[in-house]
Structure formats: C-alpha cells, structure tokens
C-alpha cells in the first residue's frame, strides 16, 4: 500500500507576524481591548452618575436643614468644587489606588463597605448559578430526549407551558411567594439573613428558578436538534450504549450552543441579586445599594454600580473564553 | 467471511413502503453496487441493515444468522454520505476511531490501532489529535472509513460516500475503497446514484426503483446489457454515454 499520507490542514501561514501565528495571543489582545473599552465606559458612566443627579447631591444627602458651611465643607471634601476634568482625573486615580471615596452616612471608606458586603453577594450569585445549571441540564436533556422527533407531544406542551409561566415570574415576586409558603405558612425555612445553611435555600432558589427553566428550555431545543444530527446517527450505527450517545455526543454539543445564553443568564443573575437581597435582608451589595440610594449616600451607590458592572464584564469575558475553549470550530484552537 | 442476505425485506414509514420485499445478497469479499434514483429506497435498505430503520417484514442475515438490531455486536458498519456532519465536531479523530473499536486492550494498544487504521486510509497518524473541522471533506471521509474498519466489521455499507465530495477528491476516495477491498477482502454494499462510480468499484450491481429491486447481476452484464427498462433509462441518463440495447 502506498505510504502517501495526507496531513491535516496547516494552521495560519508562516508569512504572518508572530501574533498572527498565535491564535491565543490574538484572541487575548482582541478580548482585552474590548474589556478595557467597556471598563472605561463603565467607569465614566459611574463618574457621571453623581453629576447627572438633579440638584446638589451633598445637599440631598445632608438634608435641607444642614448649614451651608457644612454642605460647602462636604463638597470640598468630596472634591465637587473642582473643575469636572480634575474631578474625573481624581476619580480615575482613586480607582487605580483602590480609593473609592468615603461614605456620606457611615464615614467609612467605601472600599471597606464593598469588601465587607461583596462576599455575601458573590456566594449568593455563584450558588444560584450552580443550582440553575444543576436543575437545567438534566431537565433539558431528559425533556429533549423524551420529545425528540415529535415524540411526547404532551410532555413537550406541559414542559413549555410550565416553564414559560415560571420564567415570567420576577425573581423578587417568587422570593415573596417562597417566603410566604415556606417561611410563614409552613415555617420550614428562615426568611432573612445568611447565618445558617437553611437561610440560603429560599434566596438561592428564588434567584435560580427563573434562569434554570429558561436554560432548560434552551438545552431541550438544542438536544432535540443535536439528536437529529448526522454524527449522532453515526454514534447509533456504532451501536454505542444510550448513555454514551446522550452524555458523550449529544450533551456536549447541546451545551456548547447553550453556553452563550447561559452567560447572559449569569449576568442577569448577578443583577438580580439586588432585589432578592432586599426581599431576604441578605447582607450583600444589593441590600446596601438600595439603602444607600434611600439615604442618598452617592459614593457608595457609585462604587456598587461599578462593582456590579465589573461583575457583568468578567462574566462575559469568562463566557467568551469558555466558548473559545469548548467550541471545536473556534479558530483559536488551531495551534 | 459471511454472506449478507436480505430476504424479502420490507421497511415502512407509516403507510408508505420505502423498501418493498427486497431480496439481495452480498457474497463474501464482493462489492455489490446498489443504484437507483433519489427516493428509490436504497439508503433505507442500508439503514435497515445496521439497525437504523425498523424492518416491517422479511429478515436480514449475516452468515445465516439474523443481524442483531440492537446490542453491542457490530458485524455491519456504515459509512455515511456527508463527511462534514457525520463526525462529532467536538471529538478528536483519534477518539472517534477508537470509540468504534471493540472494548478491551490497553490504552497504548488502542492508540497503536488508531494509528494503524489512519495509516491504512492514507492519513497521517498525527491527525489523531485533530478535530474534524481541521480536515477537508476527503480527509473526513477517510476518517469515516477508518472508523468503520475499527469495529472489525464483516460487511461495510457505504451510503453515497463520494456524492458530497469534489470530483477530484471522489476519485481518491474511490481508489482507496478499491484498495481496501482488495487488500482486506472486504464485503461491501456500495450505494450510489452514480453509475460510473458503481461501475468502478462494484463486481455486482442491483437496481432499485420505488422500493423494489428491478434487476441485479454481475456489473459487466447489468451495465452493458441491462434487462430492465428502468436500468436502461438510468444508463441513458449518464452524460456522454450510449447504451447498448439488450436483445429481446
């Protein structure tokens, strides 16, 4: 037999620059550029926020009866009497050195307030995301398998109807309903705080259920499509066991396609903590930002908006990297 | 080596008989070409052989024993038409080939077998680590052949394996099929709508129309002196070819 071998297609041509021949480096530079631009927009918007509020924010925070000297001293302390460009540069310098200003109400450094409250919010968001994925993947896969090729019409109708109803309930409303049923009527679970493990159940579930059913619907649709794909037919022709066909071939392909939406849901989930934390008196950034808005503690509001924005940007970056790693058609896998 | 036999096989989709009482034999070591227009039932017959289409009547045997419709036994392997979609895009070529191999053996043995199979279909063993997206259509179809051979089948069913490829690549894949058949003594049911392709690889030819077998016999006879009007029509439809009319 002839020994002529056919090699796979070569990656990027040798004539390109060093960067062009390194898809990962190219990807990192492109993604970092987008991240920096988004970050700059976010920082600028959070800076502008304090100037877009009608009236004088310091007067608003100290109240109408506060002496004019005190208001002026506070304005000077916050640097609000400087030219706007100087204020912006001070703001950027402060961010670079970790100085987020001082709370108008507690007089504590805002960075300390954020550091104290951030872990509780992160734990809530991460747990809710894990629960959402743990519920959505098996639910989407099983309903996808049961409703493939037009089978299980009743199952499909029941699933799609129930899931759309559940998905349209706002998470804070779901939280109130869960508090009423499991906290007040049945008395099974605590309704506030995060001191004990059972206290996590209601906030995590009220935040996770909506994204879980949306993700399950997407995974079901992807599974139905993937199960019709030619490579699954090849797997059946190989006489592979059902679990290998579903878990080894169908699921990874279905999940890759669902990852983009999963990332968007995670971003929405981070923002959803604001309302859920207030329903359950959760000691995180969400409850702090609402309290700060009510007390007109603008430096704190400004910093928390920034933290939430950075959280969403990091989530999007993580999803982009995950997609690049998992999608076999990704160009950056060529090397 | 064993003979693959279809005895009065019927496959129905609802009230439609996609395959209607077909009897056909693939002798050991022979390549039987199955031809017919689109929708004639040839691919359905092939799928019935590997358990992908339910049989409503008749039986399919290999060496006198019914071919199992379920279970891990893999005496028949199929190579599909579209090499761009028949391989799992997330799985490396090596994993795809190894997955079809019978269980057992050490990891090193399985890797060596994958490399041997890739060399057999004229692919660089370095391809084992690549995902299908990095391969051309012809290369992917070679992987599909290696994948089918990995299961150590007694018969290979090739369903329009060149029709999704460029003409120049088709020739290379057909040469490979002939080479493998000659060297390994493979039995093969080779399905195509292209009579020129079938003439090149098959020793026997069967012609299907509307789910029924209308003619079969040695390729030299069927393609030069067709006994059925439909076969003559098929041959007349080949561009640049004149058909010798069979004597009455």
Coordinates of C-alpha atoms in Angstrom, one line a residue:
Chain A
X1 CA 0.0 0.0 0.0
X2 CA 1.2 3.5 -0.8
X3 CA 2.7 5.4 2.1
X4 CA 1.4 8.8 0.9
X5 CA -0.1 10.5 3.9
X6 CA -2.4 13.4 3.9
X7 CA -1.7 15.8 6.7
X8 CA -4.4 17.9 8.4
X9 CA -4.8 21.5 7.1
X10 CA -2.0 23.7 8.2
X11 CA -2.8 26.4 10.7
X12 CA -2.1 30.1 9.9
X13 CA 0.5 30.7 7.3
X14 CA 4.2 31.2 8.2
X15 CA 4.3 34.5 6.4
X16 CA 2.2 36.2 9.1
X17 CA 3.6 38.1 12.1
X18 CA 4.3 36.3 15.4
X19 CA 1.0 37.4 16.8
X20 CA -0.9 36.2 13.7
X21 CA 0.6 32.8 14.1
X22 CA -0.6 32.6 17.7
X23 CA -4.4 32.5 17.8
X24 CA -4.5 32.5 21.6
X25 CA -2.4 35.7 21.8
X26 CA -4.5 37.3 19.1
X27 CA -7.7 36.3 20.9
X28 CA -6.3 37.7 24.2
X29 CA -5.3 41.0 22.7
X30 CA -8.7 41.4 20.9
X31 CA -10.7 40.5 24.0
X32 CA -8.5 42.6 26.4
X33 CA -9.1 45.6 24.1
X34 CA -12.8 45.2 24.2
X35 CA -12.7 44.7 28.0
X36 CA -10.7 47.9 28.5
X37 CA -13.1 49.9 26.3
X38 CA -16.1 48.6 28.2
X39 CA -14.4 49.2 31.5
X40 CA -13.6 52.8 30.5
X41 CA -17.3 53.4 29.5
X42 CA -18.4 51.9 32.8
X43 CA -16.1 54.0 34.9
X44 CA -17.1 57.2 33.0
X45 CA -20.8 56.4 33.4
X46 CA -20.4 55.7 37.1
X47 CA -18.4 59.0 37.5
X48 CA -21.1 60.9 35.5
X49 CA -23.8 59.5 37.7
X50 CA -23.2 61.8 40.6
X51 CA -23.3 64.8 38.2
X52 CA -26.4 63.8 36.5
X53 CA -28.5 63.6 39.6
X54 CA -30.8 66.6 39.7
X55 CA -29.8 69.2 42.3
X56 CA -26.8 69.1 44.7
X57 CA -26.0 65.5 45.8
X58 CA -24.4 66.8 49.0
X59 CA -27.3 68.9 49.9
X60 CA -29.6 65.9 49.1
X61 CA -27.5 63.7 51.4
X62 CA -27.2 66.1 54.3
X63 CA -30.8 67.3 54.1
X64 CA -32.4 70.7 53.6
X65 CA -31.7 71.8 57.2
X66 CA -28.0 71.3 57.0
X67 CA -25.9 74.5 57.5
X68 CA -24.5 75.9 54.2
X69 CA -21.0 75.8 55.7
X70 CA -21.3 72.0 56.3
X71 CA -22.6 71.4 52.8
X72 CA -19.7 73.5 51.4
X73 CA -17.1 71.7 53.5
X74 CA -18.5 68.3 52.4
X75 CA -18.5 69.4 48.8
X76 CA -14.8 70.5 49.2
X77 CA -14.0 67.2 51.0
X78 CA -15.5 65.2 48.0
X79 CA -13.7 67.4 45.5
X80 CA -17.0 68.5 44.0
X81 CA -15.9 72.1 43.8
X82 CA -13.0 71.2 41.5
X83 CA -13.3 71.6 37.7
X84 CA -15.0 68.5 36.1
X85 CA -11.8 67.3 34.4
X86 CA -9.9 67.5 37.6
X87 CA -12.7 65.5 39.4
X88 CA -12.6 62.9 36.6
X89 CA -8.8 62.5 36.9
X90 CA -9.0 62.3 40.7
X91 CA -11.7 59.6 40.3
X92 CA -9.5 57.6 37.9
X93 CA -6.5 58.0 40.2
X94 CA -8.6 56.9 43.2
X95 CA -9.9 53.8 41.4
X96 CA -6.3 52.9 40.4
X97 CA -5.2 53.0 44.0
X98 CA -8.3 51.3 45.4
X99 CA -9.7 54.5 46.9
X100 CA -13.5 54.6 46.2
X101 CA -14.1 57.6 48.5
X102 CA -15.9 57.8 51.8
X103 CA -19.5 57.0 52.7
X104 CA -21.5 60.2 53.4
X105 CA -23.5 58.3 56.0
X106 CA -21.2 55.9 57.9
X107 CA -18.0 57.9 57.2
X108 CA -16.3 54.6 56.4
X109 CA -14.1 54.1 53.3
X110 CA -16.4 52.9 50.5
X111 CA -13.8 50.2 49.6
X112 CA -14.2 48.8 53.1
X113 CA -18.0 48.7 52.7
X114 CA -17.7 46.9 49.4
X115 CA -15.1 44.5 50.7
X116 CA -17.4 43.7 53.7
X117 CA -20.5 43.1 51.6
X118 CA -19.2 41.7 48.3
X119 CA -18.6 38.1 49.6
X120 CA -22.2 37.6 50.6
X121 CA -23.4 38.7 47.1
X122 CA -20.8 36.6 45.3
X123 CA -21.8 33.5 47.3
X124 CA -25.5 34.1 46.6
X125 CA -24.9 34.6 42.8
X126 CA -22.5 31.6 42.5
X127 CA -24.8 29.2 44.4
X128 CA -27.8 30.4 42.4
X129 CA -25.9 29.8 39.2
X130 CA -24.8 26.3 40.3
X131 CA -28.3 25.4 41.3
X132 CA -29.7 26.8 38.0
X133 CA -27.2 24.7 36.0
X134 CA -27.8 21.6 38.2
X135 CA -31.5 21.8 37.5
X136 CA -31.4 23.0 33.9
X137 CA -29.0 20.4 32.4
X138 CA -30.8 17.2 33.5
X139 CA -34.2 18.8 33.0
X140 CA -33.3 20.0 29.4
X141 CA -31.6 16.7 28.5
X142 CA -34.4 14.5 29.7
X143 CA -37.2 16.5 28.1
X144 CA -35.1 16.8 24.9
X145 CA -34.7 13.0 24.8
X146 CA -38.4 12.5 25.6
X147 CA -39.7 15.0 23.0
X148 CA -37.3 14.3 20.1
X149 CA -38.6 13.6 16.6
X150 CA -42.1 14.8 17.5
X151 CA -42.5 12.2 20.3
X152 CA -44.0 13.1 23.7
X153 CA -46.3 15.9 22.5
X154 CA -48.0 16.2 25.8
X155 CA -44.7 16.2 27.7
X156 CA -43.5 19.0 25.4
X157 CA -46.7 21.0 25.9
X158 CA -46.6 20.6 29.7
X159 CA -42.9 21.5 29.9
X160 CA -43.0 24.5 27.6
X161 CA -46.2 25.9 29.3
X162 CA -45.0 25.4 32.8
X163 CA -41.5 26.7 32.1
X164 CA -42.7 29.9 30.4
X165 CA -45.1 30.6 33.3
X166 CA -42.3 30.1 35.9
X167 CA -39.8 32.1 33.8
X168 CA -42.0 35.1 33.6
X169 CA -42.4 35.4 37.3
X170 CA -40.0 38.1 38.5
X171 CA -37.5 36.7 41.0
X172 CA -38.3 39.1 43.8
X173 CA -42.0 38.1 43.5
X174 CA -41.1 34.5 43.5
X175 CA -39.0 35.3 46.6
X176 CA -42.0 36.8 48.4
X177 CA -44.1 33.8 47.5
X178 CA -41.5 31.4 48.8
X179 CA -41.2 33.4 52.0
X180 CA -44.9 33.2 52.5
X181 CA -45.2 29.5 51.8
X182 CA -42.0 28.0 53.3
X183 CA -41.2 30.7 55.8
X184 CA -44.5 31.9 57.2
X185 CA -47.1 29.2 56.4
X186 CA -45.0 26.1 56.8
X187 CA -42.3 27.6 59.0
X188 CA -39.7 25.2 57.4
X189 CA -37.0 27.8 56.5
X190 CA -35.7 31.1 57.8
X191 CA -36.8 34.1 55.8
X192 CA -33.9 36.5 56.4
X193 CA -30.1 36.7 56.9
X194 CA -27.4 34.3 56.0
X195 CA -26.3 33.0 59.4
X196 CA -27.3 29.3 58.8
X197 CA -27.3 26.9 55.9
X198 CA -31.1 26.7 55.7
X199 CA -31.2 30.5 55.3
X200 CA -29.5 30.1 51.9
X201 CA -32.3 27.9 50.5
X202 CA -35.0 30.5 49.8
X203 CA -32.8 33.3 48.4
X204 CA -30.8 30.9 46.2
X205 CA -33.9 29.2 44.8
X206 CA -35.8 32.4 44.2
X207 CA -32.8 33.6 42.2
X208 CA -32.1 30.3 40.4
X209 CA -35.5 29.1 39.3
X210 CA -36.1 31.6 36.5
X211 CA -32.7 31.2 34.8
X212 CA -32.9 27.4 35.4
X213 CA -36.2 27.0 33.4
X214 CA -35.0 29.3 30.6
X215 CA -31.7 27.4 30.3
X216 CA -33.6 24.1 30.4
X217 CA -35.8 25.2 27.5
X218 CA -32.7 26.2 25.5
X219 CA -30.9 22.9 26.3
X220 CA -34.1 20.9 25.3
X221 CA -34.3 22.6 21.9
X222 CA -30.5 22.1 21.4
X223 CA -30.8 18.4 22.4
X224 CA -33.7 17.9 20.0
X225 CA -31.6 19.4 17.2
X226 CA -28.4 17.6 18.1
X227 CA -30.2 14.2 18.4
X228 CA -31.1 14.6 14.8
X229 CA -27.6 15.4 13.8
X230 CA -25.7 13.0 11.5
X231 CA -22.9 12.4 14.0
X232 CA -25.5 11.1 16.5
X233 CA -26.8 8.8 13.8
X234 CA -23.1 7.6 13.3
X235 CA -22.9 7.0 17.0
X236 CA -26.1 4.9 16.9
X237 CA -24.6 3.0 13.9
X238 CA -21.6 2.3 16.1
X239 CA -24.0 0.6 18.4
X240 CA -22.8 2.7 21.3
X241 CA -24.7 2.5 24.6
X242 CA -27.5 5.1 25.0
X243 CA -25.7 6.8 27.9
X244 CA -22.6 7.3 25.7
X245 CA -24.7 8.7 22.8
X246 CA -26.6 11.1 25.1
X247 CA -23.8 12.1 27.6
X248 CA -20.8 11.7 25.3
X249 CA -22.0 13.0 22.0
X250 CA -25.3 14.9 22.3
X251 CA -24.9 16.7 25.6
X252 CA -21.5 18.4 25.0
X253 CA -22.7 19.7 21.6
X254 CA -26.0 20.9 23.0
X255 CA -24.3 22.6 26.0
X256 CA -21.8 24.4 23.8
X257 CA -24.6 26.1 21.9
X258 CA -26.4 26.9 25.2
X259 CA -23.3 28.4 26.8
X260 CA -23.8 31.9 25.2
X261 CA -27.3 32.2 26.7
X262 CA -26.1 30.7 29.9
X263 CA -23.6 33.5 30.2
X264 CA -26.3 36.1 29.6
X265 CA -28.4 34.5 32.3
X266 CA -25.5 34.6 34.7
X267 CA -25.0 38.3 34.0
X268 CA -28.7 38.8 34.6
X269 CA -28.5 36.7 37.8
X270 CA -25.7 39.0 39.2
X271 CA -28.0 42.0 38.7
X272 CA -31.0 40.0 40.1
X273 CA -29.3 39.8 43.5
X274 CA -30.2 43.5 44.1
X275 CA -33.9 42.8 44.5
X276 CA -33.6 39.3 46.0
X277 CA -31.2 40.5 48.7
X278 CA -33.7 43.1 49.7
X279 CA -36.6 40.6 50.0
X280 CA -34.4 38.3 52.2
X281 CA -32.5 41.0 54.1
X282 CA -29.3 39.5 52.7
X283 CA -26.2 41.4 53.9
X284 CA -24.7 41.9 50.5
X285 CA -24.2 44.6 48.0
X286 CA -27.8 44.5 46.7
X287 CA -29.3 45.5 50.0
X288 CA -26.6 48.0 50.6
X289 CA -27.1 49.8 47.3
X290 CA -30.9 50.2 47.9
X291 CA -30.2 51.5 51.4
X292 CA -27.6 53.9 50.0
X293 CA -30.0 55.2 47.3
X294 CA -32.6 55.9 50.0
X295 CA -30.1 57.7 52.2
X296 CA -28.5 59.4 49.2
X297 CA -25.1 58.0 50.0
X298 CA -23.8 58.6 46.4
X299 CA -20.2 57.5 46.8
X300 CA -21.4 54.0 48.0
X301 CA -24.0 53.8 45.1
X302 CA -21.4 54.8 42.6
X303 CA -18.9 52.2 43.8
X304 CA -21.5 49.4 43.9
X305 CA -22.7 50.2 40.4
X306 CA -19.1 49.9 39.4
X307 CA -18.7 46.6 41.1
X308 CA -21.8 45.2 39.5
X309 CA -20.7 46.4 36.1
X310 CA -17.3 44.8 36.5
X311 CA -19.0 41.6 37.6
X312 CA -21.0 41.5 34.4
X313 CA -17.9 42.3 32.3
X314 CA -15.9 39.5 34.0
X315 CA -18.8 37.1 33.4
X316 CA -19.0 38.0 29.8
X317 CA -15.2 37.5 29.5
X318 CA -15.4 34.1 31.2
X319 CA -18.2 33.0 28.8
X320 CA -16.1 34.2 25.8
X321 CA -13.1 32.2 27.0
X322 CA -15.2 29.1 27.8
X323 CA -16.7 29.3 24.3
X324 CA -13.3 29.6 22.7
X325 CA -12.1 26.6 24.6
X326 CA -15.2 24.4 24.1
X327 CA -16.2 25.2 20.6
X328 CA -14.3 22.9 18.3
X329 CA -14.8 25.3 15.3
X330 CA -13.0 28.1 17.3
X331 CA -10.1 29.4 15.3
X332 CA -8.0 29.9 18.4
X333 CA -7.8 26.1 18.9
X334 CA -5.8 25.8 15.7
X335 CA -2.4 25.8 17.5
Chain B
X1 CA -16.2 -14.3 5.7
X2 CA -20.0 -14.4 5.6
X3 CA -22.7 -13.6 3.1
X4 CA -25.1 -10.7 3.9
X5 CA -28.6 -11.6 2.7
X6 CA -31.7 -9.5 2.6
X7 CA -34.7 -11.9 2.3
X8 CA -38.0 -10.2 1.3
X9 CA -37.2 -7.2 3.4
X10 CA -39.9 -4.5 3.8
X11 CA -39.5 -1.2 5.6
X12 CA -42.5 1.0 6.2
X13 CA -42.8 4.7 7.2
X14 CA -46.5 5.0 8.1
X15 CA -48.4 3.6 5.2
X16 CA -45.6 4.1 2.7
X17 CA -43.3 1.1 1.9
X18 CA -39.9 2.7 1.5
X19 CA -38.5 -0.8 0.8
X20 CA -40.9 -3.4 -0.5
X21 CA -40.0 -7.1 -0.4
X22 CA -36.3 -6.7 -1.4
X23 CA -34.1 -9.8 -1.7
X24 CA -30.4 -9.3 -2.2
X25 CA -27.2 -11.0 -1.4
X26 CA -23.7 -9.5 -0.8
X27 CA -21.3 -12.5 -1.3
X28 CA -18.2 -12.7 0.9
X29 CA -15.4 -10.5 -0.5
X30 CA -17.6 -8.9 -3.1
X31 CA -18.7 -5.3 -3.7
X32 CA -22.3 -5.1 -4.6
X33 CA -23.4 -1.7 -6.0
X34 CA -26.9 -0.6 -5.3
X35 CA -28.2 2.0 -7.6
X36 CA -31.4 3.9 -8.1
X37 CA -32.8 7.4 -8.2
X38 CA -33.3 9.5 -5.1
X39 CA -36.2 8.1 -3.0
X40 CA -35.8 4.6 -4.5
X41 CA -35.2 3.1 -1.0
X42 CA -31.5 2.2 -1.3
X43 CA -30.4 4.2 1.7
X44 CA -33.4 2.9 3.7
X45 CA -32.3 -0.6 2.9
X46 CA -28.8 0.2 4.1
X47 CA -30.1 1.7 7.3
X48 CA -32.3 -1.3 8.0
X49 CA -29.1 -3.4 7.7
X50 CA -27.4 -1.6 10.5
X51 CA -30.5 -1.3 12.7
X52 CA -31.3 2.4 12.0
X53 CA -34.6 1.7 10.2
X54 CA -37.2 -0.7 11.6
X55 CA -37.9 -3.8 9.5
X56 CA -41.6 -4.4 8.9
X57 CA -41.2 -7.8 7.1
X58 CA -38.6 -10.3 5.9
X59 CA -35.2 -10.8 7.5
X60 CA -31.6 -9.7 7.2
X61 CA -28.9 -12.4 7.9
X62 CA -25.2 -12.5 8.0
X63 CA -23.7 -15.9 7.6
X64 CA -27.2 -17.4 8.0
X65 CA -27.7 -15.7 11.4
X66 CA -30.1 -12.7 11.8
X67 CA -28.2 -9.4 12.1
X68 CA -28.9 -8.1 15.6
X69 CA -31.0 -4.9 15.5
X70 CA -29.7 -3.9 19.0
X71 CA -26.8 -4.7 21.3
X72 CA -23.1 -4.1 21.1
X73 CA -22.4 -6.6 18.3
X74 CA -21.1 -4.6 15.3
X75 CA -20.8 -7.0 12.3
X76 CA -22.0 -4.4 9.9
X77 CA -20.6 -0.9 9.8
X78 CA -22.0 2.0 7.8
X79 CA -20.1 5.0 6.2
X80 CA -22.4 7.9 5.6
X81 CA -22.8 10.4 2.8
X82 CA -21.9 13.7 4.3
X83 CA -18.4 13.7 5.9
X84 CA -18.9 17.2 7.1
X85 CA -21.7 16.2 9.6
X86 CA -21.2 12.5 10.2
X87 CA -18.3 13.0 12.7
X88 CA -18.8 14.5 16.1
X89 CA -17.3 18.1 15.8
X90 CA -16.2 18.0 19.4
X91 CA -14.4 14.7 19.3
X92 CA -10.9 14.3 18.0
X93 CA -10.3 12.0 15.0
X94 CA -8.5 9.5 17.2
X95 CA -11.2 9.4 19.8
X96 CA -13.8 9.0 17.1
X97 CA -12.0 6.0 15.6
X98 CA -11.2 4.5 19.0
X99 CA -14.8 4.7 20.1
X100 CA -15.8 2.3 17.4
X101 CA -13.2 -0.3 18.3
X102 CA -14.3 -3.4 20.3
X103 CA -13.8 -2.9 24.0
X104 CA -10.6 -4.2 25.7
X105 CA -6.9 -3.7 25.3
X106 CA -4.5 -1.3 26.9
X107 CA -4.6 2.4 26.1
X108 CA -1.3 2.0 24.2
X109 CA -2.7 -0.9 22.2
X110 CA -5.7 1.2 21.3
X111 CA -3.6 4.2 20.3
X112 CA -1.4 2.0 18.1
X113 CA -4.5 0.5 16.5
X114 CA -5.9 4.0 15.8
X115 CA -2.6 5.0 14.2
X116 CA -2.6 1.8 12.1
X117 CA -6.1 2.4 10.9
X118 CA -5.3 6.0 10.0
X119 CA -2.3 4.8 8.0
X120 CA -4.5 2.3 6.3
X121 CA -6.7 5.0 4.9
X122 CA -3.6 7.1 4.0
X123 CA -3.9 9.7 6.7
X124 CA -1.0 10.9 8.8
X125 CA -1.3 9.4 12.3
X126 CA -0.8 12.9 13.6
X127 CA -4.4 13.6 12.5
X128 CA -5.5 11.6 15.6
X129 CA -5.3 14.7 17.7
X130 CA -7.2 17.0 15.3
X131 CA -10.9 17.8 15.4
X132 CA -12.8 17.2 12.1
X133 CA -13.0 21.0 11.5
X134 CA -9.3 20.9 10.6
X135 CA -9.8 18.3 7.9
X136 CA -11.0 18.5 4.3
X137 CA -14.1 16.6 3.1
X138 CA -11.9 13.8 1.6
X139 CA -9.8 13.5 4.8
X140 CA -13.0 13.3 6.8
X141 CA -14.4 10.6 4.7
X142 CA -11.1 8.7 5.1
X143 CA -11.6 9.0 8.9
X144 CA -15.1 7.7 8.5
X145 CA -13.7 4.7 6.6
X146 CA -11.1 4.2 9.4
X147 CA -13.9 4.5 12.0
X148 CA -15.9 1.8 10.2
X149 CA -12.9 -0.5 9.9
X150 CA -12.1 0.0 13.6
X151 CA -15.2 -2.0 14.5
X152 CA -13.7 -5.0 12.6
X153 CA -16.9 -5.5 10.6
X154 CA -17.7 -8.4 8.4
X155 CA -19.5 -6.1 5.9
X156 CA -19.3 -2.4 5.2
X157 CA -22.3 -0.5 4.0
X158 CA -21.1 2.6 2.1
X159 CA -24.0 5.1 1.5
X160 CA -23.3 7.6 -1.2
X161 CA -19.8 8.1 0.3
X162 CA -18.5 10.2 -2.6
X163 CA -21.5 12.3 -3.5
X164 CA -20.7 15.2 -1.1
X165 CA -17.1 15.4 -2.3
X166 CA -15.5 17.3 -5.1
X167 CA -14.9 15.3 -8.3
X168 CA -11.1 15.2 -7.8
X169 CA -11.5 14.0 -4.2
X170 CA -14.1 11.4 -5.2
X171 CA -11.5 9.6 -7.4
X172 CA -9.1 9.4 -4.5
X173 CA -11.7 8.0 -2.1
X174 CA -12.9 5.5 -4.7
X175 CA -9.3 4.3 -5.2
X176 CA -8.9 3.9 -1.5
X177 CA -12.2 1.9 -1.3
X178 CA -10.9 -0.4 -4.1
X179 CA -7.5 -0.7 -2.4
X180 CA -9.0 -1.6 1.0
X181 CA -11.4 -4.1 -0.6
X182 CA -8.6 -5.8 -2.5
X183 CA -6.2 -5.9 0.4
X184 CA -8.6 -6.7 3.3
X185 CA -11.0 -8.8 1.2
X186 CA -13.9 -6.6 2.5
X187 CA -17.5 -7.4 1.7
X188 CA -19.3 -4.2 0.8
X189 CA -22.7 -2.9 -0.1
X190 CA -21.9 0.2 -2.1
X191 CA -24.8 2.6 -2.6
X192 CA -24.7 5.3 -5.2
X193 CA -26.9 7.1 -7.7
X194 CA -23.8 7.5 -9.9
X195 CA -23.5 4.5 -12.3
X196 CA -19.9 5.5 -13.3
X197 CA -18.9 5.3 -9.6
X198 CA -20.6 1.9 -9.1
X199 CA -19.0 0.5 -12.3
X200 CA -15.6 1.5 -11.0
X201 CA -15.9 -0.3 -7.6
X202 CA -18.6 -3.0 -7.8
X203 CA -18.4 -6.5 -9.1
X204 CA -22.2 -7.0 -8.8
X205 CA -25.0 -4.4 -9.4
X206 CA -28.5 -4.2 -8.1
X207 CA -31.0 -1.6 -9.3
X208 CA -33.8 -0.3 -7.1
X209 CA -36.9 1.7 -8.0
X210 CA -39.8 2.8 -5.8
X211 CA -38.7 0.5 -3.0
X212 CA -38.4 -2.6 -5.2
X213 CA -35.4 -4.4 -6.7
X214 CA -35.9 -4.4 -10.5
X215 CA -32.7 -6.0 -11.6
X216 CA -29.4 -7.5 -10.3
X217 CA -26.4 -9.4 -11.6
X218 CA -22.7 -9.1 -12.5
X219 CA -21.8 -5.4 -13.1
X220 CA -20.4 -6.2 -16.6
X221 CA -23.8 -7.6 -17.7
X222 CA -26.2 -5.2 -15.9
X223 CA -24.3 -2.1 -17.1
X224 CA -23.7 -3.2 -20.6
X225 CA -26.8 -5.3 -21.4
X226 CA -29.5 -4.1 -19.0
X227 CA -32.5 -6.4 -18.8
X228 CA -35.0 -3.9 -17.4
X229 CA -36.3 -0.7 -19.0
X230 CA -35.6 1.4 -15.8
X231 CA -31.9 0.3 -15.8
X232 CA -31.7 1.4 -19.5
X233 CA -33.2 4.7 -18.6
X234 CA -30.6 5.2 -15.8
X235 CA -27.8 4.3 -18.2
X236 CA -29.2 6.6 -20.9
X237 CA -29.2 9.4 -18.4
X238 CA -25.4 9.2 -17.9
X239 CA -23.9 12.1 -19.8
X240 CA -21.9 11.3 -22.9
X241 CA -22.8 7.6 -22.9
X242 CA -24.7 5.4 -25.4
X243 CA -26.4 2.3 -24.1
X244 CA -26.2 -0.9 -26.0
X245 CA -29.8 -2.2 -26.2
X246 CA -30.3 -5.7 -24.9
X247 CA -31.6 -8.2 -27.4
X248 CA -35.2 -9.2 -26.9

